[in-house]
PDB file of C-alpha atoms in Angstrom:
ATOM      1  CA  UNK R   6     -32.968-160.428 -39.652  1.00  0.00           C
ATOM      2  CA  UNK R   7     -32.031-156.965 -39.243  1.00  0.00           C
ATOM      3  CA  UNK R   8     -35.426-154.370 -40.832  1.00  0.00           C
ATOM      4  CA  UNK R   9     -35.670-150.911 -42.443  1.00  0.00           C
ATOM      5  CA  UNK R  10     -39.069-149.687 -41.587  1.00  0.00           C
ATOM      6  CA  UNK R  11     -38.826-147.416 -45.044  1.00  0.00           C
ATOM      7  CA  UNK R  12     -42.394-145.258 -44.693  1.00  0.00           C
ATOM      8  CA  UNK R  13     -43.357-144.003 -41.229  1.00  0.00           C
ATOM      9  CA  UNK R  14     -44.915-141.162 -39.669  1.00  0.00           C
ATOM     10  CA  UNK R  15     -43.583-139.452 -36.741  1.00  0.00           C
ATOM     11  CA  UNK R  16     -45.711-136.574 -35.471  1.00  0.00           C
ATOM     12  CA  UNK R  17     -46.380-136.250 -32.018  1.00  0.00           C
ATOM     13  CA  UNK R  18     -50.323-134.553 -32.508  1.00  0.00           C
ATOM     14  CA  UNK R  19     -54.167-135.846 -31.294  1.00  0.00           C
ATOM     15  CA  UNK R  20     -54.987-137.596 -34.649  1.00  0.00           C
ATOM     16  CA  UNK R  21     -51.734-139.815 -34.808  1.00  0.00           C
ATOM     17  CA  UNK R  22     -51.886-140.204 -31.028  1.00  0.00           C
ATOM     18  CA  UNK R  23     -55.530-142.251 -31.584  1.00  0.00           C
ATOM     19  CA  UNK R  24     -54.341-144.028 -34.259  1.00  0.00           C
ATOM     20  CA  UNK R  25     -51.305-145.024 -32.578  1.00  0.00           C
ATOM     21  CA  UNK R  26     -53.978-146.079 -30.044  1.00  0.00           C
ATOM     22  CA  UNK R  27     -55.693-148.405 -32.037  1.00  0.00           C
ATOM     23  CA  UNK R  28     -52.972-150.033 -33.141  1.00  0.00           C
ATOM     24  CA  UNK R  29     -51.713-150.998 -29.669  1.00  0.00           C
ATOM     25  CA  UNK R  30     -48.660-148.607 -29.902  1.00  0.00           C
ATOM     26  CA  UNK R  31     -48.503-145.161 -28.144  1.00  0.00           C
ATOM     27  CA  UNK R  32     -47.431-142.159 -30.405  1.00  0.00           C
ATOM     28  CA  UNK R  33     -43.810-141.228 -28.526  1.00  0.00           C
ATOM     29  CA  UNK R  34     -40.089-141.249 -29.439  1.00  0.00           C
ATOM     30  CA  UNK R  35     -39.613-143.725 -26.660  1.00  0.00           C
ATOM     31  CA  UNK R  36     -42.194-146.518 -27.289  1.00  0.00           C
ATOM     32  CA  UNK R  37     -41.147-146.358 -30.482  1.00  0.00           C
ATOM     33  CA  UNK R  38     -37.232-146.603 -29.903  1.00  0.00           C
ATOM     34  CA  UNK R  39     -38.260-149.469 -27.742  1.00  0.00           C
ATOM     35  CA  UNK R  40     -40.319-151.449 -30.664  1.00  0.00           C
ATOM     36  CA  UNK R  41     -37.697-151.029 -33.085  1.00  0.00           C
ATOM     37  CA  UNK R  42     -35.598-153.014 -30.682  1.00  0.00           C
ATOM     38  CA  UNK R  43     -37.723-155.562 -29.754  1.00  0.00           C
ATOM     39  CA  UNK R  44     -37.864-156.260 -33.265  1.00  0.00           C
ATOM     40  CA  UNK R  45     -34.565-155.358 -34.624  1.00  0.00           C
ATOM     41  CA  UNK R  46     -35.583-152.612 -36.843  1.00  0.00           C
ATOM     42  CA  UNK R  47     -32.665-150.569 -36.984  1.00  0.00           C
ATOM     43  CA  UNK R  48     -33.694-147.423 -38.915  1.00  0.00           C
ATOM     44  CA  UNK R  49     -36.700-145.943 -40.214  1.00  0.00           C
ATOM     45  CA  UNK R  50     -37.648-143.463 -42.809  1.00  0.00           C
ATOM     46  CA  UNK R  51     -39.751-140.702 -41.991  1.00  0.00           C
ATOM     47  CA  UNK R  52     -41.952-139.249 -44.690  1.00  0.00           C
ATOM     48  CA  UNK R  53     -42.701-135.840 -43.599  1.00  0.00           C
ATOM     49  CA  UNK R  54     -45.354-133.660 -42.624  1.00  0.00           C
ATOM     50  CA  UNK R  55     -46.381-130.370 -42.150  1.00  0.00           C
ATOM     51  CA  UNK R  56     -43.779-127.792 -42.584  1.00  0.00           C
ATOM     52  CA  UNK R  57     -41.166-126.988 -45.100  1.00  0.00           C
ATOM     53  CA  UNK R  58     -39.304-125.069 -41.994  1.00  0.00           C
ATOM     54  CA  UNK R  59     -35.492-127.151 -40.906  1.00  0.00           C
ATOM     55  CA  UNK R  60     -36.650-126.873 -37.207  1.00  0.00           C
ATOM     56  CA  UNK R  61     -39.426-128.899 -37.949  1.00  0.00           C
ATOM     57  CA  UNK R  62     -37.475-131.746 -39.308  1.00  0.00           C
ATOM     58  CA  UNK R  63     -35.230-132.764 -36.237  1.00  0.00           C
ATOM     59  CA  UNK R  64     -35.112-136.584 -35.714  1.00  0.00           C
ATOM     60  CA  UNK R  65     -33.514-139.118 -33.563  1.00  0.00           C
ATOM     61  CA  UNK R  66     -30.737-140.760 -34.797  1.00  0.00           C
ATOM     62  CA  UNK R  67     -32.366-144.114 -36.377  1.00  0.00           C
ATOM     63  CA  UNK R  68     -34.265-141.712 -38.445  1.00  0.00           C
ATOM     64  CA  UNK R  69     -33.644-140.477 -41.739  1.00  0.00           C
ATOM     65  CA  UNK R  70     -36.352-138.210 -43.175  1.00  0.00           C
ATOM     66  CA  UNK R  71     -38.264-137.409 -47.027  1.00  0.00           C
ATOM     67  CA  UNK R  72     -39.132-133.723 -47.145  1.00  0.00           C
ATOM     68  CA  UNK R  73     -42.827-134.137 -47.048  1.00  0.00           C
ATOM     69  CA  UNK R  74     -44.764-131.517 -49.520  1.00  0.00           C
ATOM     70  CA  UNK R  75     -48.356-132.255 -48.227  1.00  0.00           C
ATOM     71  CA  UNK R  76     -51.657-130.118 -48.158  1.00  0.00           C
ATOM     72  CA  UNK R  77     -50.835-127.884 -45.261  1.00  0.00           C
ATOM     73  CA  UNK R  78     -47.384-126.973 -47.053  1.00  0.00           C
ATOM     74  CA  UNK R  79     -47.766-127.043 -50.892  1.00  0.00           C
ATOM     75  CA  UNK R  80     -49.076-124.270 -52.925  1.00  0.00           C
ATOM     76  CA  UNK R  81     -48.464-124.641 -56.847  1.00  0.00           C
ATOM     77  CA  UNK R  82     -48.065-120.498 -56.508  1.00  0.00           C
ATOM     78  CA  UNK R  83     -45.671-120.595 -54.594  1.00  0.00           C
ATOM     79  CA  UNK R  84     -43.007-123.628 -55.520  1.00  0.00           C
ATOM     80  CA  UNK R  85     -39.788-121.565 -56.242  1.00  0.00           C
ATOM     81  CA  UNK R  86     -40.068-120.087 -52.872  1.00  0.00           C
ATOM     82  CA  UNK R  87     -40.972-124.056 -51.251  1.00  0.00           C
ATOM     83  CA  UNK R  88     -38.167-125.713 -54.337  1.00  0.00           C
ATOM     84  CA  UNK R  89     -35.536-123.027 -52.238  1.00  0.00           C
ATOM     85  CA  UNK R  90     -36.346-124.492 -48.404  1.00  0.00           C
ATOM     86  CA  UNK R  91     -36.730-128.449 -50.223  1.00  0.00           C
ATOM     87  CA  UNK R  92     -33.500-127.890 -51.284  1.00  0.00           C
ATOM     88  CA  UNK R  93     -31.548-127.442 -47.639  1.00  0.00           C
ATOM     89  CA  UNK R  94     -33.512-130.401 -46.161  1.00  0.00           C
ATOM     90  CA  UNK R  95     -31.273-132.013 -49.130  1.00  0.00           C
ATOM     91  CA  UNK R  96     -28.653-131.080 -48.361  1.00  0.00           C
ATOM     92  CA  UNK R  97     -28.983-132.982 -45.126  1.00  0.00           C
ATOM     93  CA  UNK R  98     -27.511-135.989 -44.585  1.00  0.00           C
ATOM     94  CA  UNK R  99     -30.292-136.922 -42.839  1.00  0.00           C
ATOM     95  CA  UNK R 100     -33.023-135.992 -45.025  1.00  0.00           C
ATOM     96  CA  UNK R 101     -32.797-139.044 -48.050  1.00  0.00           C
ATOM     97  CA  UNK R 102     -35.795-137.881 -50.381  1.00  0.00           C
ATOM     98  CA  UNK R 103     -38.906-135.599 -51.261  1.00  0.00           C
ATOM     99  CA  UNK R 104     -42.142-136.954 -50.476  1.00  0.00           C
ATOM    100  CA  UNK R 105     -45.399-135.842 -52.612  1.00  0.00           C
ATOM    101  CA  UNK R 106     -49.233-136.011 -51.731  1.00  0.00           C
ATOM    102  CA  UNK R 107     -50.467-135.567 -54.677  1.00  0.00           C
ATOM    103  CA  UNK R 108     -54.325-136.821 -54.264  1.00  0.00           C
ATOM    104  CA  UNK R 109     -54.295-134.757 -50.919  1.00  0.00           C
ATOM    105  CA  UNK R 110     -52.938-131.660 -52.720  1.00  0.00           C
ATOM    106  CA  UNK R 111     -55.298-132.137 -55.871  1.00  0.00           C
ATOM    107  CA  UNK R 112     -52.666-132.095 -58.429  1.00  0.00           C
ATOM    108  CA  UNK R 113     -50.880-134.497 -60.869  1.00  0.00           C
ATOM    109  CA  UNK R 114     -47.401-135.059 -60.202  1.00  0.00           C
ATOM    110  CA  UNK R 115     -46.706-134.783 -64.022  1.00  0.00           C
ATOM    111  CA  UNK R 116     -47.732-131.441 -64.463  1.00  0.00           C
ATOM    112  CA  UNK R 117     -44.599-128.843 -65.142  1.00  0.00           C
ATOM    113  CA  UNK R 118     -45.497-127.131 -61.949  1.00  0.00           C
ATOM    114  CA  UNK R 119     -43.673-130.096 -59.932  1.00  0.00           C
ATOM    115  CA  UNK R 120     -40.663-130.204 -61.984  1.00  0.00           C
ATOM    116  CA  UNK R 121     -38.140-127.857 -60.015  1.00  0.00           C
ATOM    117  CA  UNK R 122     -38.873-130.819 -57.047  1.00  0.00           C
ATOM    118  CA  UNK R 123     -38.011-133.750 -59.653  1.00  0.00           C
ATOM    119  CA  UNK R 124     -34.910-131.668 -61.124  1.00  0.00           C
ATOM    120  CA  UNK R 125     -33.479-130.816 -57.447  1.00  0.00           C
ATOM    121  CA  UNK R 126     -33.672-135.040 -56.927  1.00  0.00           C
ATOM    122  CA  UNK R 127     -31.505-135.743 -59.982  1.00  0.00           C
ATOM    123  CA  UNK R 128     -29.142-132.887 -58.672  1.00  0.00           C
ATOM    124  CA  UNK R 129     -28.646-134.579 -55.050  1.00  0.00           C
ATOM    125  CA  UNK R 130     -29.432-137.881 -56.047  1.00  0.00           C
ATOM    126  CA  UNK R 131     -32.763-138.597 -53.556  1.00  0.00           C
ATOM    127  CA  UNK R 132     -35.291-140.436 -54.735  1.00  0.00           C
ATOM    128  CA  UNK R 133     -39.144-139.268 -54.570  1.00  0.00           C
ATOM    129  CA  UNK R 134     -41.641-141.049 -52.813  1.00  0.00           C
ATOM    130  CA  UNK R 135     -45.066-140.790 -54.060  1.00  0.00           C
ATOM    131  CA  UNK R 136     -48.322-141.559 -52.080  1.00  0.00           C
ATOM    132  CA  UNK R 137     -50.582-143.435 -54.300  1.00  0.00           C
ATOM    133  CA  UNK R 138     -53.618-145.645 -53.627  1.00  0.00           C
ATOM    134  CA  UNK R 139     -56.620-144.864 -51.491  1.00  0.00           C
ATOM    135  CA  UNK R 140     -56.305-142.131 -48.992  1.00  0.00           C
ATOM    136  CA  UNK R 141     -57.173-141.302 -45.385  1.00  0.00           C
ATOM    137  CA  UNK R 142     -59.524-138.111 -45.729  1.00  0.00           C
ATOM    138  CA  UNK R 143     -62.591-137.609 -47.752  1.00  0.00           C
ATOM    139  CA  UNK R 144     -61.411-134.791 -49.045  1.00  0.00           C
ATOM    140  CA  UNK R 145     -58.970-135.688 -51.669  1.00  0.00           C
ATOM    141  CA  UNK R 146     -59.084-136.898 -55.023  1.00  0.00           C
ATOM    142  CA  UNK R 147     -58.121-140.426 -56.119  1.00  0.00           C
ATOM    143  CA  UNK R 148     -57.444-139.558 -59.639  1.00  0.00           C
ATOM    144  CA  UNK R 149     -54.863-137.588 -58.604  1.00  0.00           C
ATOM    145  CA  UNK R 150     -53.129-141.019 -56.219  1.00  0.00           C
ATOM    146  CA  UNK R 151     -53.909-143.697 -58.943  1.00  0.00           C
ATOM    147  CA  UNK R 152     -50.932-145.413 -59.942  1.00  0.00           C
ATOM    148  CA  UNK R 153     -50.552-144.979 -63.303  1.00  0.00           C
ATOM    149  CA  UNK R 154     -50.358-140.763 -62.553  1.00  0.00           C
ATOM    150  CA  UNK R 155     -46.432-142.198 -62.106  1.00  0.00           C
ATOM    151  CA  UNK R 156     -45.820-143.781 -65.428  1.00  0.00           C
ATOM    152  CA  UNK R 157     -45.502-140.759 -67.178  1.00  0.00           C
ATOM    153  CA  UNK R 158     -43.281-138.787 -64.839  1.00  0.00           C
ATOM    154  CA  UNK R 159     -41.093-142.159 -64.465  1.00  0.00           C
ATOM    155  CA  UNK R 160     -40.663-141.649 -68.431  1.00  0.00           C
ATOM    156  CA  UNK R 161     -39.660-137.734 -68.009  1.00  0.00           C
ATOM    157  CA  UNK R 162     -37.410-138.078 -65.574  1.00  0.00           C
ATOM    158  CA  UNK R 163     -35.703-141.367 -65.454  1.00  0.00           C
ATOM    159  CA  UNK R 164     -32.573-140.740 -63.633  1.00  0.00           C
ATOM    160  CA  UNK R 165     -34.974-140.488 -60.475  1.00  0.00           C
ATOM    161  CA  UNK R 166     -36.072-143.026 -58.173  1.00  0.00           C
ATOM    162  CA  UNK R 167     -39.105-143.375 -57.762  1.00  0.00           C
ATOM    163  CA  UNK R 168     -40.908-144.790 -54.699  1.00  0.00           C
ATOM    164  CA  UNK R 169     -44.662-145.559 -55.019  1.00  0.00           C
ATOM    165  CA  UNK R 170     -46.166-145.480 -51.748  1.00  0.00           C
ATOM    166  CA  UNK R 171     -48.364-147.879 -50.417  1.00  0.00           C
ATOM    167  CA  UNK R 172     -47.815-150.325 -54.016  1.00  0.00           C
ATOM    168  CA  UNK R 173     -51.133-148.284 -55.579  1.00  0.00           C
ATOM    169  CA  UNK R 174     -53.210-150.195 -53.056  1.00  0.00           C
ATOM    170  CA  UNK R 175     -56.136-151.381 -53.770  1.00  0.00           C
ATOM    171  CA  UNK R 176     -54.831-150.798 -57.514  1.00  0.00           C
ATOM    172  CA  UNK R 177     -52.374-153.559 -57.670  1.00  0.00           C
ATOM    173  CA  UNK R 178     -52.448-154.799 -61.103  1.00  0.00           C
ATOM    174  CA  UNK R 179     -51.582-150.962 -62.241  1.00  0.00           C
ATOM    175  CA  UNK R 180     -49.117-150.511 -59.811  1.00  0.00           C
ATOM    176  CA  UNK R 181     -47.318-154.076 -60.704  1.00  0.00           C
ATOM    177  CA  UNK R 182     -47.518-152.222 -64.704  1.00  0.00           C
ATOM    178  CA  UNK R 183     -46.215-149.304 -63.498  1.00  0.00           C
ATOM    179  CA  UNK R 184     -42.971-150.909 -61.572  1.00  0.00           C
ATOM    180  CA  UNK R 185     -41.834-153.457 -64.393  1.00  0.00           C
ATOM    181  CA  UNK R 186     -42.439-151.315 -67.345  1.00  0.00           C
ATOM    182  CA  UNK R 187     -40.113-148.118 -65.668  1.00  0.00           C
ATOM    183  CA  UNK R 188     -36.539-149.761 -64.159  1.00  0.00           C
ATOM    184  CA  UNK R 189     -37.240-146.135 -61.530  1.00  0.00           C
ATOM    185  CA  UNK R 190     -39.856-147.431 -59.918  1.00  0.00           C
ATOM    186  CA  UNK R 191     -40.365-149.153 -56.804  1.00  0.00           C
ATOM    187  CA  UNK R 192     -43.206-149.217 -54.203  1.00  0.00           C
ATOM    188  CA  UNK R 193     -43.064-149.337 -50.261  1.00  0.00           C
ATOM    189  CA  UNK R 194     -45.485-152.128 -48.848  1.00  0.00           C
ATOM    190  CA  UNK R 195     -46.864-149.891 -46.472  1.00  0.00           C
ATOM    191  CA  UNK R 196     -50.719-148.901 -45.687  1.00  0.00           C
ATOM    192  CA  UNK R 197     -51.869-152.026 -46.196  1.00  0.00           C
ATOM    193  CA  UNK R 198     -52.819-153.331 -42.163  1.00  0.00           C
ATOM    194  CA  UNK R 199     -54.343-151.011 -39.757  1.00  0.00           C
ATOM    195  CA  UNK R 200     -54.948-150.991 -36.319  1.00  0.00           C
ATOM    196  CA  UNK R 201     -54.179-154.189 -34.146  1.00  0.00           C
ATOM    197  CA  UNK R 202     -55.083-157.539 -35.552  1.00  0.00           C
ATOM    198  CA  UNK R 203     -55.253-160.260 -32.874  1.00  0.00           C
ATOM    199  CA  UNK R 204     -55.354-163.477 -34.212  1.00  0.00           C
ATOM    200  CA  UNK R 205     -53.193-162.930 -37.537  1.00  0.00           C
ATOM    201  CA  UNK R 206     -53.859-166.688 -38.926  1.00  0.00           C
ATOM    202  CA  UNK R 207     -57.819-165.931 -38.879  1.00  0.00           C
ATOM    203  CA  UNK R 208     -57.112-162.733 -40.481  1.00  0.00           C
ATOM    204  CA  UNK R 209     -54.910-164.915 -43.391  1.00  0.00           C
ATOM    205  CA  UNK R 210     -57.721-166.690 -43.500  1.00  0.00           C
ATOM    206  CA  UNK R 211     -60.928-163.698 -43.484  1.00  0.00           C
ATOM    207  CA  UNK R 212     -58.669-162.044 -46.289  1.00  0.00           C
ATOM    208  CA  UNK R 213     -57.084-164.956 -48.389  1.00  0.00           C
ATOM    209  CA  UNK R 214     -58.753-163.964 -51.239  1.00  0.00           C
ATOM    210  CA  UNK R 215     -56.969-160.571 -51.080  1.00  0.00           C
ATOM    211  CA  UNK R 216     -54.527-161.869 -50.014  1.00  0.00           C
ATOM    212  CA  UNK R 217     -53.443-164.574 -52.708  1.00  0.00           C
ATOM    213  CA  UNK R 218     -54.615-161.588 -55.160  1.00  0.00           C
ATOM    214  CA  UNK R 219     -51.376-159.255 -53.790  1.00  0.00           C
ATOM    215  CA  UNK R 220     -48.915-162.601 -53.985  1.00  0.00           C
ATOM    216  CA  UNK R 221     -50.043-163.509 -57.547  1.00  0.00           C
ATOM    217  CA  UNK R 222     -49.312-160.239 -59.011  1.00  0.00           C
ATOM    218  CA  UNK R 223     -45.753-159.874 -57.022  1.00  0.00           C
ATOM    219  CA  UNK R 224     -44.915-163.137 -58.183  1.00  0.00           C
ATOM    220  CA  UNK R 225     -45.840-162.080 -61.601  1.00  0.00           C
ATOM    221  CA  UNK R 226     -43.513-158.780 -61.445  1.00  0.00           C
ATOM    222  CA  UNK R 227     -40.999-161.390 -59.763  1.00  0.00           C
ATOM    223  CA  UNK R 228     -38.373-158.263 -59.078  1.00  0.00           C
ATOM    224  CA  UNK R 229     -38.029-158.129 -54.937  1.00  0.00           C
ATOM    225  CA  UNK R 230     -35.554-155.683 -55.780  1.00  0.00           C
ATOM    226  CA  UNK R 231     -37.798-153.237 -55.988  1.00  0.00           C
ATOM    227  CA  UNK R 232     -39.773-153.328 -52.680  1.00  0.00           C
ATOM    228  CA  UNK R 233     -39.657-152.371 -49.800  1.00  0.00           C
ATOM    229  CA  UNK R 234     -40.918-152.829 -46.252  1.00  0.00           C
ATOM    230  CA  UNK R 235     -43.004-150.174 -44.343  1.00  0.00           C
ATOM    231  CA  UNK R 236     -45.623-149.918 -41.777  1.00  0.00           C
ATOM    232  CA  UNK R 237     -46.776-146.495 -42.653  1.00  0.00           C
ATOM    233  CA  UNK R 238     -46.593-145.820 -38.471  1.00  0.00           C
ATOM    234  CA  UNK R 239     -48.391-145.562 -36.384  1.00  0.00           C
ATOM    235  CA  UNK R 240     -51.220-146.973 -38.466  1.00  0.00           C
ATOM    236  CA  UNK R 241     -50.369-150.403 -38.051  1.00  0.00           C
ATOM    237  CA  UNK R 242     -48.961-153.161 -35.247  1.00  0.00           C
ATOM    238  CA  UNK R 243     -45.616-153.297 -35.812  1.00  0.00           C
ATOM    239  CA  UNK R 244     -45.420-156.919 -34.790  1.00  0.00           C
ATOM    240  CA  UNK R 245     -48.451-157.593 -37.339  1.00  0.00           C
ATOM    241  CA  UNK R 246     -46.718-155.971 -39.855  1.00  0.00           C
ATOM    242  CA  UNK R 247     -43.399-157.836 -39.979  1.00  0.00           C
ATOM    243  CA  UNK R 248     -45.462-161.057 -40.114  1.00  0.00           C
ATOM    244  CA  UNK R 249     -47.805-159.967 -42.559  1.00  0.00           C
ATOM    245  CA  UNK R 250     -44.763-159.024 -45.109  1.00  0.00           C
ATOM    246  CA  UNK R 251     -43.250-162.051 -44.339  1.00  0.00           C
ATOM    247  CA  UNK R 252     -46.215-163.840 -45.368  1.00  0.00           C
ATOM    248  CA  UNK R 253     -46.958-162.504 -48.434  1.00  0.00           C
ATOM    249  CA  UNK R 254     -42.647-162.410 -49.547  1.00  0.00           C
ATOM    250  CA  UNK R 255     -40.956-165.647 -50.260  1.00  0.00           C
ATOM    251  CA  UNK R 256     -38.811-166.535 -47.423  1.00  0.00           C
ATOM    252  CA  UNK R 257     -35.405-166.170 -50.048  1.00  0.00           C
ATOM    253  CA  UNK R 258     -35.925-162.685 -50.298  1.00  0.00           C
ATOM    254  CA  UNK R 259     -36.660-161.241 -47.210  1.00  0.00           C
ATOM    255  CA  UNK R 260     -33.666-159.629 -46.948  1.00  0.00           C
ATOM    256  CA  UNK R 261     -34.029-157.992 -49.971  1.00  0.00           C
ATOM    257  CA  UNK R 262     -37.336-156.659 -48.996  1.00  0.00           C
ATOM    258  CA  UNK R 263     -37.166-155.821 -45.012  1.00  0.00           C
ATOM    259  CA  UNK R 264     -33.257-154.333 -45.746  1.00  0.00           C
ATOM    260  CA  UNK R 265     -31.191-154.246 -48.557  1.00  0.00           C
ATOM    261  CA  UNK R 266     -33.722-152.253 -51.025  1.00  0.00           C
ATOM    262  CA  UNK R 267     -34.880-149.444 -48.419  1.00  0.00           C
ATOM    263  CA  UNK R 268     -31.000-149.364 -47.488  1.00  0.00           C
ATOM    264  CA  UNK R 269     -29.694-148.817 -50.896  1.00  0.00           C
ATOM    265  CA  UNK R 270     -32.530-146.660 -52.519  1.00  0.00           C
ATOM    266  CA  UNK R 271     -32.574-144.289 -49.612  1.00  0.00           C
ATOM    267  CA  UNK R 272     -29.217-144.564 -49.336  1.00  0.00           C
ATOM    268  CA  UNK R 273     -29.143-144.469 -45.710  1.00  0.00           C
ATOM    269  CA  UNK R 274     -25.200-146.973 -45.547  1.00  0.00           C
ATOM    270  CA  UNK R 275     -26.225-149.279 -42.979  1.00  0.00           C
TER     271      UNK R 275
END
């Protein structure tokens, strides 16, 4: 089964070094070109971080890229100037979406202040990937990541797709509203796992309860169209992760969910 790993990280700094650490991975081009093959994952999607600048955005070929606009980079003063420089990572082949961070950045992704990012989408076609769900500093603002925030900007805009991040986790009955009321949504899988888990049939077990909670409500949306796999690296195991998606996704659509979806929405033409 070939695998689209459709939200990663890719930042060679200290903090994604330790987590990389934890996880049982190291934090470098190579170890990760070397994972990917040893478990035929044959592209992944960077969401990015950072810097708006094109030198900051070079990747190795099995990477495509989402412009990231996250809280060292977005200022809501300053968005013609960053809509301008969004607009030639578009342009790229390479560079298949906009990412936002909205509960890091403090704002709601339906305010009029975002709209020259959702309008430059529908020009090139890209779809905009969302973070939602709980988030990994103190700092921001939950109300601002909850999934519903993308049920009225889904409505606004709906000739773009949407991708909501991380399924609104721990918010999954929202999240499941969100996706099968608005045909432009779908949500990554990612975010879920961290670290390294060791024994993943006593984890099935320690977590069943959350666990059967997540498979209930996707097979109550019962649309694997719409999601897709991710790791959210270097958070996770990768190894981990492929089983733990495979767990909680009916064995008939796994190639909907670890391929087809991240391969057509991104539109990477693999």
């Amino acid at each position: 089964m070939k695998i689209i790993d459709a939200h990663i990280h890719f930042c060679q700094e200290p903090y994604f070094d330790q987590i990389a650490e934890l996880a049982g991975h190291k934090n470098t081009d190579a170890h990760l070109k070397d994972q990917y093959a040893a478990h035929n994952i044959v592209h992944g999607v960077v969401m990015g971080n950072r810097s708006l600048e094109l030198c900051e955005h070079d990747y190795p070929d099995y990477l495509s890229y989402c412009i990231g606009l996250d809280s060292t980079c977005f200022n809501v003063d300053e968005v013609v100037q960053q809509a301008s420089l969004v607009e030639k990572h578009l342009q790229r082949k390479n560079c298949v979406g906009i990412k936002l961070y909205p509960g890091y950045n403090h704002f709601y992704i339906y305010d009029s202040v975002v709209d020259p990012f959702y309008q430059l989408a529908m020009q090139y076609k890209k779809p905009v990937a969302i973070h939602t769900g709980l988030t990994a500093s103190s700092n921001a603002l939950l109300k601002y990541s909850h999934p519903l925030i993308l049920d009225e900007v889904a409505v606004r805009y709906p000739q773009v797709q949407f991708v909501m991040c991380h399924i609104g986790n721990p918010w999954l009955v929202d999240a499941i509203a969100v996706i099968e009321k608005n045909e432009n949504v779908a949500a990554d899988l990612s975010g879920i796992l961290e670290g390294r888990i060791d024994n993943m049939q006593d984890f099935f077990q320690k977590k069943k309860g959350y666990i059967h909670f997540l498979k209930v409500w996707l097979e109550y949306l019962d649309n694997y169209e719409r999601l897709l796999y991710g790791t959210d690296w270097p958070l996770a195991n990768i190894a981990n992760y492929i089983e733990f998606v495979a767990h909680i996704i009916p064995e008939k659509h796994h190639d909907k969910v670890f391929f087809d979806n991240a391969n057509r929405i991104y539109g990477l033409g693999l």
